[in-house]
PDB file of C-alpha atoms in Angstrom:
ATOM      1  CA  UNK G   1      40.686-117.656  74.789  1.00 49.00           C
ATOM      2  CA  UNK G   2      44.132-116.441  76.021  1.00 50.00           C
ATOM      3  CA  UNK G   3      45.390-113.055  75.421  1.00 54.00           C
ATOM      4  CA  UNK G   4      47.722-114.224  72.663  1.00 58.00           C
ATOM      5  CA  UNK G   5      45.769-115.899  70.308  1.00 56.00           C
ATOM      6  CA  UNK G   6      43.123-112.554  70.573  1.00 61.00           C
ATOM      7  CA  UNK G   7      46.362-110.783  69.818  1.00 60.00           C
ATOM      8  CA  UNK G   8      47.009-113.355  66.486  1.00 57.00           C
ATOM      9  CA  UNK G   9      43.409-113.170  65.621  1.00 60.00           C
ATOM     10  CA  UNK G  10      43.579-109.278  65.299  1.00 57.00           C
ATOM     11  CA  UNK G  11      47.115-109.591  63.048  1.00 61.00           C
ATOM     12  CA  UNK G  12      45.707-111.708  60.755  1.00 62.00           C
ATOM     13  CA  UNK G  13      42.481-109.203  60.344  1.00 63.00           C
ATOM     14  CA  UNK G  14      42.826-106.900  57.136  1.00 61.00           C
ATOM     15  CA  UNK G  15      43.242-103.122  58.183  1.00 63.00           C
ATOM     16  CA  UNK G  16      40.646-100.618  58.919  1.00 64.00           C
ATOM     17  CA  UNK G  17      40.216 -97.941  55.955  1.00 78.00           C
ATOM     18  CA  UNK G  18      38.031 -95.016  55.521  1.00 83.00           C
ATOM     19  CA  UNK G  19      36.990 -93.598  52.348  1.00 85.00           C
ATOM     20  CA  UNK G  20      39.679 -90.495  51.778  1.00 90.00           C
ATOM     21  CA  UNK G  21      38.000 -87.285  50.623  1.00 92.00           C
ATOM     22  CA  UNK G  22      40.412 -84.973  49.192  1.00 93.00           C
ATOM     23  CA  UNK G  23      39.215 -80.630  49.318  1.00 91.00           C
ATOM     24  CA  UNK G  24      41.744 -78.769  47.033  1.00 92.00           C
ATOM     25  CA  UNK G  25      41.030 -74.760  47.383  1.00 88.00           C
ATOM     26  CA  UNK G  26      41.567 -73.197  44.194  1.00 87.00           C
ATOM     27  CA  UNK G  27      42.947 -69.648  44.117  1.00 81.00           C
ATOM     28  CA  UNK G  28      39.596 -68.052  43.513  1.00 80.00           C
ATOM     29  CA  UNK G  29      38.208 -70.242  46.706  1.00 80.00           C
ATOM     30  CA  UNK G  30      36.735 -72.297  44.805  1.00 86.00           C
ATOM     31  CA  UNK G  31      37.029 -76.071  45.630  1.00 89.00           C
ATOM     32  CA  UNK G  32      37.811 -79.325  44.323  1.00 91.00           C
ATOM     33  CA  UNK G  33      36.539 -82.622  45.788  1.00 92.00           C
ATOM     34  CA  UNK G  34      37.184 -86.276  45.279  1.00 92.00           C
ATOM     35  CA  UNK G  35      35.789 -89.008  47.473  1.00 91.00           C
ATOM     36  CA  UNK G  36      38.491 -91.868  46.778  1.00 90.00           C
ATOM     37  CA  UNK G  37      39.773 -90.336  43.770  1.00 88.00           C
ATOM     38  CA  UNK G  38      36.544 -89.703  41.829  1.00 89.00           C
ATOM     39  CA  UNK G  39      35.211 -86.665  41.585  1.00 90.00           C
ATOM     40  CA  UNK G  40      32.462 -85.347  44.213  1.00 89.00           C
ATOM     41  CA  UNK G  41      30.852 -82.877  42.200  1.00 86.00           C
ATOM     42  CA  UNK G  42      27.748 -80.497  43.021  1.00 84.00           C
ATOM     43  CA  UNK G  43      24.732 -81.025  41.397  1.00 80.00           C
ATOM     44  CA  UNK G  44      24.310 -80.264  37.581  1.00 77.00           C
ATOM     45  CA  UNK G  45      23.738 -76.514  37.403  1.00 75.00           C
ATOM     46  CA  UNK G  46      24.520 -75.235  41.231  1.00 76.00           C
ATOM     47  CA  UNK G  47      27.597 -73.389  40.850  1.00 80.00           C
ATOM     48  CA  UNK G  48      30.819 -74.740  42.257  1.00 83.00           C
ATOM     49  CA  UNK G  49      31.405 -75.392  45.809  1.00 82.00           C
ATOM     50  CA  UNK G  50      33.081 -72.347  48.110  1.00 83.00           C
ATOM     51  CA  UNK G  51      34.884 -72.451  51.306  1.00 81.00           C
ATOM     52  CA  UNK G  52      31.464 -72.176  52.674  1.00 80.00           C
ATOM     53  CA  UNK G  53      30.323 -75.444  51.329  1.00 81.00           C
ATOM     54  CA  UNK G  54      32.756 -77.376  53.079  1.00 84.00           C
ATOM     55  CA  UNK G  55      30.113 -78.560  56.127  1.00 83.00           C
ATOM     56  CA  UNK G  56      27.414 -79.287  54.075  1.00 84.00           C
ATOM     57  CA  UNK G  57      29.634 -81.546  51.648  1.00 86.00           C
ATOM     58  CA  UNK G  58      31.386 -83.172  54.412  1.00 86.00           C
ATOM     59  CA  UNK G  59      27.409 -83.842  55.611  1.00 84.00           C
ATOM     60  CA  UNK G  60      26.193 -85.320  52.643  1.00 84.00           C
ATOM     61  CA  UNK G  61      29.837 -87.734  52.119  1.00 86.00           C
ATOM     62  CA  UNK G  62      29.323 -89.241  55.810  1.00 83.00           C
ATOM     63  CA  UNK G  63      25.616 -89.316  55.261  1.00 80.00           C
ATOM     64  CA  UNK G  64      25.861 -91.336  51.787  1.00 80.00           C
ATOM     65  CA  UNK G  65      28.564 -93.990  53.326  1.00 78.00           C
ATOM     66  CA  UNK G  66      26.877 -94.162  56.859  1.00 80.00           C
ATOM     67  CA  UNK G  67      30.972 -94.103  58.293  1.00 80.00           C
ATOM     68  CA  UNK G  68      33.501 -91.736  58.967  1.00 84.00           C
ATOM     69  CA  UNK G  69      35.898 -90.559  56.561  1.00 86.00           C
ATOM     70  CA  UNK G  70      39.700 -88.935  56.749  1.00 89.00           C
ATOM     71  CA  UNK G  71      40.158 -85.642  55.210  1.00 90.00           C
ATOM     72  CA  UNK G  72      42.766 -84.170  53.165  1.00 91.00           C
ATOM     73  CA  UNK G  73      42.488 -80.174  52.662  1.00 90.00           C
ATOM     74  CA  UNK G  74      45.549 -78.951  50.415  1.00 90.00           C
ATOM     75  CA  UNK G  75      44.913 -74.878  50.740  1.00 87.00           C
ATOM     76  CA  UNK G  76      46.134 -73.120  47.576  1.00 83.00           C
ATOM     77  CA  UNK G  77      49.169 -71.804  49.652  1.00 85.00           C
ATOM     78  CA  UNK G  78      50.467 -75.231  49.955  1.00 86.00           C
ATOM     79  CA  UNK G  79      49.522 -75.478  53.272  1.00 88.00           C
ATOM     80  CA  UNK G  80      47.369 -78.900  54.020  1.00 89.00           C
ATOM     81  CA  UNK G  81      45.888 -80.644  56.893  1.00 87.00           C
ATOM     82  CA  UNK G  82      44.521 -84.188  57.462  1.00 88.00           C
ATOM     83  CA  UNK G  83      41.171 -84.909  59.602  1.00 87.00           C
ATOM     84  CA  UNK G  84      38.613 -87.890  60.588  1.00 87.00           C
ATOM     85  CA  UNK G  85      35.219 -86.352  59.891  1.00 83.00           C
ATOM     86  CA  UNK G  86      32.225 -88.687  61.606  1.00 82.00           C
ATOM     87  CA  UNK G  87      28.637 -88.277  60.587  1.00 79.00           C
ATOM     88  CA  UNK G  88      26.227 -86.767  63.081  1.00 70.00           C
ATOM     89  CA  UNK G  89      25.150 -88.395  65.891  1.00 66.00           C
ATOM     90  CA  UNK G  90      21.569 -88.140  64.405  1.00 57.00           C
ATOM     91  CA  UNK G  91      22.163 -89.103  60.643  1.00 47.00           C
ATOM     92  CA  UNK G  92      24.400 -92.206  61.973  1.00 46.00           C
ATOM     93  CA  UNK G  93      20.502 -94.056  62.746  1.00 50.00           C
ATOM     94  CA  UNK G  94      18.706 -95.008  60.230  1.00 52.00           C
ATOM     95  CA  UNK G  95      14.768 -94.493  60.125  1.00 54.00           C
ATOM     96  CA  UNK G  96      12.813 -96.622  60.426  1.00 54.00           C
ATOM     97  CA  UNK G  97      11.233 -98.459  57.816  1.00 57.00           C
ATOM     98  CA  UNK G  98       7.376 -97.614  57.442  1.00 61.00           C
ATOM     99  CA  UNK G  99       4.631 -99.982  58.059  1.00 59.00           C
ATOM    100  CA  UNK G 100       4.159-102.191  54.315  1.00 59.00           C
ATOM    101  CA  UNK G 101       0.606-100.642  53.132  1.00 59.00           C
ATOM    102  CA  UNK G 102      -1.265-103.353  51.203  1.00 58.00           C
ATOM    103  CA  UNK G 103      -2.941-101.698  48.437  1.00 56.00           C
ATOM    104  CA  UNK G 104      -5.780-102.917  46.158  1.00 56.00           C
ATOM    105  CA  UNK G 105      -6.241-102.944  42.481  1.00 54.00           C
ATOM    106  CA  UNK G 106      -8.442 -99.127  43.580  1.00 58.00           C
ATOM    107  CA  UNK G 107      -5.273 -97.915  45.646  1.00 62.00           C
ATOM    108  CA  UNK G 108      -2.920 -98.338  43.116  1.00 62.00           C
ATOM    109  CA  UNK G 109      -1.577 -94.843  41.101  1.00 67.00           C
ATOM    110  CA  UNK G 110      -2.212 -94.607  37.597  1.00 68.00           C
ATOM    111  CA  UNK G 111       0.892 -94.859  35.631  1.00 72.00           C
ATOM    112  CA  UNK G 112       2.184 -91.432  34.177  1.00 71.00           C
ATOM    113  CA  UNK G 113       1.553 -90.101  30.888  1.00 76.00           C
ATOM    114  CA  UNK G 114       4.958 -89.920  28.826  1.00 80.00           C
ATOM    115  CA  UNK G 115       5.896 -87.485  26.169  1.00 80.00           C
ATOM    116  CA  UNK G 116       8.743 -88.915  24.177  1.00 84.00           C
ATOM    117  CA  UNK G 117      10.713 -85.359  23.324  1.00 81.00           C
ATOM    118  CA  UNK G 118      13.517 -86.107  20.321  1.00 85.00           C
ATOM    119  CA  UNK G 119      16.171 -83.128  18.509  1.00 84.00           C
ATOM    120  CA  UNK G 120      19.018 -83.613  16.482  1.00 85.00           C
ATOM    121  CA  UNK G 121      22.297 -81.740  15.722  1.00 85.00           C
ATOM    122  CA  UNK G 122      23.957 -82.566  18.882  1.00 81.00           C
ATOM    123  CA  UNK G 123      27.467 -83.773  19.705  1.00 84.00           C
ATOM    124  CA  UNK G 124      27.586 -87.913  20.093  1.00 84.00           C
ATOM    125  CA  UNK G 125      27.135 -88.629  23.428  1.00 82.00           C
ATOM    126  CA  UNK G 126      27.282 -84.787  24.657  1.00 80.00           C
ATOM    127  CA  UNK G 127      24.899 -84.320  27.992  1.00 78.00           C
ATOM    128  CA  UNK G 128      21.701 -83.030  26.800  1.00 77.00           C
ATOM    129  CA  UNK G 129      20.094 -80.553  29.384  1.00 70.00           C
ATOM    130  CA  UNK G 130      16.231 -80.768  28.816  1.00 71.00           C
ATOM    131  CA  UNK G 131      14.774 -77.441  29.759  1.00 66.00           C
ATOM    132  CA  UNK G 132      12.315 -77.026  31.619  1.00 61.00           C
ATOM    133  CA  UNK G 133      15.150 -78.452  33.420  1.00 62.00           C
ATOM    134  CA  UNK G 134      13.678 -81.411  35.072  1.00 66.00           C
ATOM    135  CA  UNK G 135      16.032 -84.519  33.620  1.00 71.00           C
ATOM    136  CA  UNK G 136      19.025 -84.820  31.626  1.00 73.00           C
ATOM    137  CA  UNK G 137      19.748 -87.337  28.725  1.00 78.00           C
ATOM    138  CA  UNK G 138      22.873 -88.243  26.405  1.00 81.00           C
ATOM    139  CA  UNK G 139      22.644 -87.886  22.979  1.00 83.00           C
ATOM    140  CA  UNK G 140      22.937 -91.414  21.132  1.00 85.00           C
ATOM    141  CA  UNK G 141      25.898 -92.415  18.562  1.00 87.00           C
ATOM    142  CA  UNK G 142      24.301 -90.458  16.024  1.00 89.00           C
ATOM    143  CA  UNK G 143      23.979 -87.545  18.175  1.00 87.00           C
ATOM    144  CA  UNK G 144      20.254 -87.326  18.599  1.00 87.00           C
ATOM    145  CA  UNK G 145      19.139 -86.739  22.301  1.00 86.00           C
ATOM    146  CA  UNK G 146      15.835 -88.416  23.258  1.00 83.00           C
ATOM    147  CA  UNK G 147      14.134 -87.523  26.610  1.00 80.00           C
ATOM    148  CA  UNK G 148      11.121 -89.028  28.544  1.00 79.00           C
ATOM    149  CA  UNK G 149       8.632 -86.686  30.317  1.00 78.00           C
ATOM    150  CA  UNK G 150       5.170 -87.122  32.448  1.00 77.00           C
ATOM    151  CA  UNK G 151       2.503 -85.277  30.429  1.00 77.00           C
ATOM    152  CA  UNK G 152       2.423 -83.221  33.679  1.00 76.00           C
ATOM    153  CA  UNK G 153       6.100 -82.226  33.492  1.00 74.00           C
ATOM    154  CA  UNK G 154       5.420 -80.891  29.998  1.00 73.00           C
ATOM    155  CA  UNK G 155       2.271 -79.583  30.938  1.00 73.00           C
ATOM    156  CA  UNK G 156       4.396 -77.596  33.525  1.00 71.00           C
ATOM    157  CA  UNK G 157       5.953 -74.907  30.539  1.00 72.00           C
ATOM    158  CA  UNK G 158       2.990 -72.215  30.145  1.00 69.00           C
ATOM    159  CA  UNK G 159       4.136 -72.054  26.538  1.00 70.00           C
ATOM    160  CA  UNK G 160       4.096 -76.393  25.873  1.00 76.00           C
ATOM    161  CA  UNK G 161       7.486 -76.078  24.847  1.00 78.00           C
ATOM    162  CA  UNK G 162      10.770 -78.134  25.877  1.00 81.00           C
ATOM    163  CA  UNK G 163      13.715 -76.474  25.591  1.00 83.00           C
ATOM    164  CA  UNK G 164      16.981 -79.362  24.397  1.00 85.00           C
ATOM    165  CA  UNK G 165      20.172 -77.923  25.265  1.00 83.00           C
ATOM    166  CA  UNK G 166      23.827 -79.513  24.825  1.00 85.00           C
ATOM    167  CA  UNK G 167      26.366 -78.596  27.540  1.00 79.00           C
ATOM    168  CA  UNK G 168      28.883 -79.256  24.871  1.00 82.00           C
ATOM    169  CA  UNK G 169      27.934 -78.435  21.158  1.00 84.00           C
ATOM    170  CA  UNK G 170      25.711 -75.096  22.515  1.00 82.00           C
ATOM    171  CA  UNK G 171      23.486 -76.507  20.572  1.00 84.00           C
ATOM    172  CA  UNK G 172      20.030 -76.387  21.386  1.00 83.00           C
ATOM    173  CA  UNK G 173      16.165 -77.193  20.081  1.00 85.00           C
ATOM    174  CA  UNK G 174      12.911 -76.130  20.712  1.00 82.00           C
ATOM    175  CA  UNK G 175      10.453 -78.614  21.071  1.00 82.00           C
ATOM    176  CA  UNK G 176       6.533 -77.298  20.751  1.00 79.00           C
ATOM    177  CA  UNK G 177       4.234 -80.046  22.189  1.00 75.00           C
ATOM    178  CA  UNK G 178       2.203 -81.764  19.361  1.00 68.00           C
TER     179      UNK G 178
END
C-alpha cells in the first residue's frame, strides 16, 4: 500500500472518542459526577463523594469501561481543567476465566428459600429501602412495595422483622416474619 491511500484510509475512519466524565465541586466540597451526561452516583446510602473520592471514582469509571476517559473538573471558583485519565496498568488485563467445573445432580446448590415481604401506603413508584438493608424495590402503580428475600437474609434480623422504608413518602412498615 502507498503512503497515500493509508493516509485516505485513516480520513475516512470515524474519530476516536472517550467517554467524558464531568467532576463539579460544590461549595461545601462536595462533588458532582456525570459519566457522558448521566449521573455517576455513589452507592445508595454512602454519603456523597468529597474531594477525597476523586481517585477512587476515577478507578472504578476506567475500571467499568476497560478505556481511558477525558476529564472535566469545573472547581466552584470557576476555575476548570481538562485531563485523559487511563486505567491502571493492572486493572487494564482481564483475569482469567476459571477452569468450567462440571457439576453433578449432588454438586449442585439448593435453591434459596424466599420470603415474599409486601407493605402499603407508599408513594407510586417511590424507591422502597428494605431494612435490614440488603435490596431495594419500587413500589408498584398502586404504591405497594413488594420485596424478595432468602429465608437466610430474614433470618439475619435477631428480632425476624423487615423494616420497609420509602426514600420519598418517609413512610415506612414493619414487617414481623409469619
Amino acid at each position: 500500500m502507498s503512503r497515500r491511500e493509508t493516509r485516505a484510509q485513516q480520513e475516512s475512519r470515524s474519530p476516536v472518542t472517550l467517554p467524558l466524565v464531568v467532576v463539579t465541586v460544590e461549595r461545601g466540597g462536595t462533588l458532582a459526577v456525570t459519566v457522558d451526561g448521566a449521573p455517576f452516583a455513589p452507592e445508595a446510602f454512602a454519603p456523597a463523594w468529597r474531594r477525597s473520592d476523586f481517585g477512587r471514582i476515577m478507578d472504578r469509571i476506567t475500571d467499568q469501561r476497560r478505556t481511558p476517559v477525558r476529564v472535566e473538573v469545573h472547581e466552584s471558583d470557576g476555575t476548570s481543567f481538562t485531563d485523559i485519565i487511563t486505567p491502571s496498568p493492572s486493572r487494564r488485563t482481564r483475569p482469567e476465566p476459571e477452569p468450567a467445573k462440571t457439576e453433578t445432580a449432588f454438586d449442585a446448590p439448593a435453591a434459596p428459600q424466599l420470603v415474599e415481604v409486601t407493605a402499603e401506603g407508599f408513594i407510586p413508584g417511590e424507591d422502597i429501602g428494605v431494612a435490614i438493608i440488603v435490596t431495594h424495590t419500587d413500589a408498584s402503580h398502586t404504591g405497594r412495595a413488594r420485596a424478595l428475600l432468602e429465608a437466610a437474609q430474614f433470618d439475619a434480623s435477631p428480632t425476624g422483622e423487615v423494616v420497609l422504608i420509602g426514600r420519598l413518602s418517609g413512610n415506612y412498615e414493619i414487617v414481623r416474619r409469619s
